[in-house]
Amino acid sequence: QKKEGIKMIEIWTDGAASNNGKENAIGGWAYVIVKDGEELCHGSGAEKGATNNRCEYLGMLEGLKELERRVDLTQHECVSCFSDSALLINTLTKWIFNWKERGWRRKDGPIKNLELVQELYPYAIDSKFKFYHVKGHVGIKWNEECDQLAVAARLNLEDK
């Protein structure tokens, strides 16, 4: 009996904000889900007052939720998750574990966007999900698409 080939699932995410950190900030986020090298779906959204970091978290979280709705993850050994945000990748691969042990606090104070970090925690501890940092704005196909989707979502909300 032939073994079926390895099925590849990837999530690419990005966040973008104008006037980052200011009262009139608008942030956009996006994800692209890629199955066996082809785009399965994508999504995006925007929030008034959101920082770039919040949008990086939202892009990953919303992408992971959509993946669970669309794909039977029992059929996949690994989900590769890519972002150009070092903060997001470090959160999910290094810091989040100690933050939880400390009662969801950093050594030097509160965690920004705590509710999103807590929602991402189950993915961070699940060995099925692998998180990778990629360099942004260097022509990586899916990273560029995510960036364009996040910026478009932000601009769309700015126009309202």
Short mmCIF file of C-alpha atoms in Angstrom, two decimals:
data_model
loop_
_atom_site.label_atom_id
_atom_site.label_comp_id
_atom_site.label_asym_id
_atom_site.label_seq_id
_atom_site.Cartn_x
_atom_site.Cartn_y
_atom_site.Cartn_z
CA GLN A 1 0.00 0.00 0.00
CA LYS A 2 1.37 3.40 -1.06
CA LYS A 3 1.74 6.11 1.53
CA GLU A 4 0.09 9.36 0.58
CA GLY A 5 2.51 12.25 0.02
CA ILE A 6 3.14 14.77 2.76
CA LYS A 7 0.53 17.49 2.72
CA MET A 8 1.93 20.96 3.26
CA ILE A 9 0.02 23.67 5.09
CA GLU A 10 1.42 27.16 5.58
CA ILE A 11 0.04 30.33 7.10
CA TRP A 12 1.57 33.65 6.16
CA THR A 13 0.57 36.71 8.19
CA ASP A 14 1.27 40.42 8.43
CA GLY A 15 0.17 43.60 10.15
CA ALA A 16 0.37 47.23 9.06
CA ALA A 17 -0.46 50.45 10.90
CA SER A 18 -0.59 54.12 10.02
CA ASN A 19 0.20 56.63 12.78
CA ASN A 20 1.42 53.67 14.83
CA GLY A 21 1.00 54.25 18.58
CA LYS A 22 -0.98 57.47 18.16
CA GLU A 23 -4.63 58.10 18.98
CA ASN A 24 -5.61 58.28 15.31
CA ALA A 25 -3.79 55.06 14.40
CA ILE A 26 -5.43 52.57 12.08
CA GLY A 27 -4.10 49.06 11.84
CA GLY A 28 -4.65 46.38 9.23
CA TRP A 29 -3.92 42.67 9.44
CA ALA A 30 -3.97 39.80 6.97
CA TYR A 31 -3.28 36.13 6.46
CA VAL A 32 -2.86 33.80 3.52
CA ILE A 33 -3.34 30.06 3.96
CA VAL A 34 -1.34 27.97 1.49
CA LYS A 35 -2.04 24.28 0.96
CA ASP A 36 0.35 22.20 -1.15
CA GLY A 37 1.84 25.35 -2.67
CA GLU A 38 -1.48 26.88 -3.73
CA GLU A 39 -3.46 29.61 -2.01
CA LEU A 40 -6.40 28.06 -0.20
CA CYS A 41 -7.82 31.34 1.12
CA HIS A 42 -6.93 34.69 2.58
CA GLY A 43 -8.47 37.18 4.94
CA SER A 44 -7.87 40.63 6.34
CA GLY A 45 -9.33 43.25 8.61
CA ALA A 46 -8.61 46.58 10.25
CA GLU A 47 -9.12 48.34 13.58
CA LYS A 48 -9.09 51.98 14.60
CA GLY A 49 -6.51 52.65 17.29
CA ALA A 50 -4.62 49.41 16.67
CA THR A 51 -0.83 49.30 16.78
CA ASN A 52 1.31 47.45 14.29
CA ASN A 53 2.13 44.84 16.95
CA ARG A 54 -1.55 44.25 17.73
CA CYS A 55 -2.17 43.71 14.01
CA GLU A 56 0.71 41.23 13.76
CA TYR A 57 -0.92 39.20 16.55
CA LEU A 58 -4.37 39.51 14.96
CA GLY A 59 -3.13 38.35 11.56
CA MET A 60 -1.68 35.16 13.04
CA LEU A 61 -4.64 34.50 15.34
CA GLU A 62 -7.29 35.03 12.66
CA GLY A 63 -5.30 32.93 10.19
CA LEU A 64 -5.02 30.05 12.67
CA LYS A 65 -8.75 30.21 13.47
CA GLU A 66 -9.64 30.16 9.75
CA LEU A 67 -7.27 27.25 9.19
CA GLU A 68 -9.09 25.24 11.87
CA ARG A 69 -12.43 26.00 10.19
CA ARG A 70 -11.25 24.95 6.72
CA VAL A 71 -8.75 22.13 7.15
CA ASP A 72 -8.85 18.79 8.98
CA LEU A 73 -5.66 19.24 10.96
CA THR A 74 -5.57 15.57 11.95
CA GLN A 75 -4.45 14.96 8.35
CA HIS A 76 -1.37 17.17 8.80
CA GLU A 77 1.68 16.58 10.95
CA CYS A 78 2.90 20.15 10.77
CA VAL A 79 1.61 23.64 10.07
CA SER A 80 4.34 26.13 9.13
CA CYS A 81 3.50 29.67 10.22
CA PHE A 82 5.45 32.62 8.78
CA SER A 83 5.65 36.27 9.80
CA ASP A 84 8.05 39.15 9.27
CA SER A 85 7.39 40.27 12.86
CA ALA A 86 10.25 39.30 15.17
CA LEU A 87 8.05 40.32 18.12
CA LEU A 88 5.32 37.85 17.12
CA ILE A 89 7.70 34.97 16.46
CA ASN A 90 9.70 35.58 19.65
CA THR A 91 6.44 35.77 21.61
CA LEU A 92 5.26 32.40 20.26
CA THR A 93 8.59 30.56 20.43
CA LYS A 94 10.36 32.05 23.49
CA TRP A 95 8.59 34.49 25.79
CA ILE A 96 5.01 33.21 26.07
CA PHE A 97 5.96 30.20 28.24
CA ASN A 98 7.61 32.30 30.98
CA TRP A 99 4.85 34.90 30.78
CA LYS A 100 2.27 32.22 31.58
CA GLU A 101 4.40 30.85 34.45
CA ARG A 102 4.56 34.37 35.92
CA GLY A 103 0.76 34.71 35.84
CA TRP A 104 0.75 36.42 32.44
CA ARG A 105 3.27 39.11 33.32
CA ARG A 106 6.63 40.09 31.91
CA LYS A 107 9.57 40.48 34.30
CA ASP A 108 9.22 44.23 34.03
CA GLY A 109 5.46 44.65 33.89
CA PRO A 110 2.28 43.94 32.00
CA ILE A 111 2.05 42.29 28.57
CA LYS A 112 0.65 44.43 25.80
CA ASN A 113 -2.21 42.83 23.85
CA LEU A 114 -2.50 40.20 26.58
CA GLU A 115 -5.87 38.86 25.41
CA LEU A 116 -4.41 38.08 21.98
CA VAL A 117 -1.28 36.51 23.48
CA GLN A 118 -3.48 34.28 25.65
CA GLU A 119 -5.57 33.24 22.61
CA LEU A 120 -2.37 32.36 20.74
CA TYR A 121 -0.98 30.29 23.64
CA PRO A 122 -2.64 26.96 22.70
CA TYR A 123 -0.97 27.15 19.28
CA ALA A 124 2.42 28.02 20.80
CA ILE A 125 2.38 24.91 23.00
CA ASP A 126 1.10 22.59 20.25
CA SER A 127 4.07 20.93 18.54
CA LYS A 128 2.06 20.73 15.29
CA PHE A 129 2.55 24.48 14.80
CA LYS A 130 6.01 25.73 13.83
CA PHE A 131 6.64 29.49 13.77
CA TYR A 132 9.23 31.07 11.50
CA HIS A 133 10.50 34.61 11.06
CA VAL A 134 11.03 35.79 7.49
CA LYS A 135 12.52 39.01 6.25
CA GLY A 136 9.85 41.46 5.11
CA HIS A 137 9.77 43.43 1.89
CA VAL A 138 12.30 41.27 0.03
CA GLY A 139 9.96 39.77 -2.56
CA ILE A 140 8.78 36.60 -0.76
CA LYS A 141 5.51 35.88 -2.59
CA TRP A 142 3.14 35.14 0.27
CA ASN A 143 4.68 37.71 2.62
CA GLU A 144 4.21 40.38 -0.04
CA GLU A 145 0.59 39.34 -0.59
CA CYS A 146 -0.10 39.55 3.15
CA ASP A 147 1.47 42.99 3.31
CA GLN A 148 -0.68 44.21 0.41
CA LEU A 149 -3.85 42.77 1.99
CA ALA A 150 -3.08 44.32 5.41
CA VAL A 151 -2.34 47.73 3.89
CA ALA A 152 -5.50 47.55 1.74
CA ALA A 153 -7.63 46.71 4.81
CA ARG A 154 -6.09 49.64 6.69
CA LEU A 155 -6.63 52.05 3.78
CA ASN A 156 -10.22 50.86 3.36
CA LEU A 157 -10.97 51.69 7.01
CA GLU A 158 -9.19 55.07 6.70
CA ASP A 159 -11.56 55.96 3.85
CA LYS A 160 -14.62 55.48 6.08
#
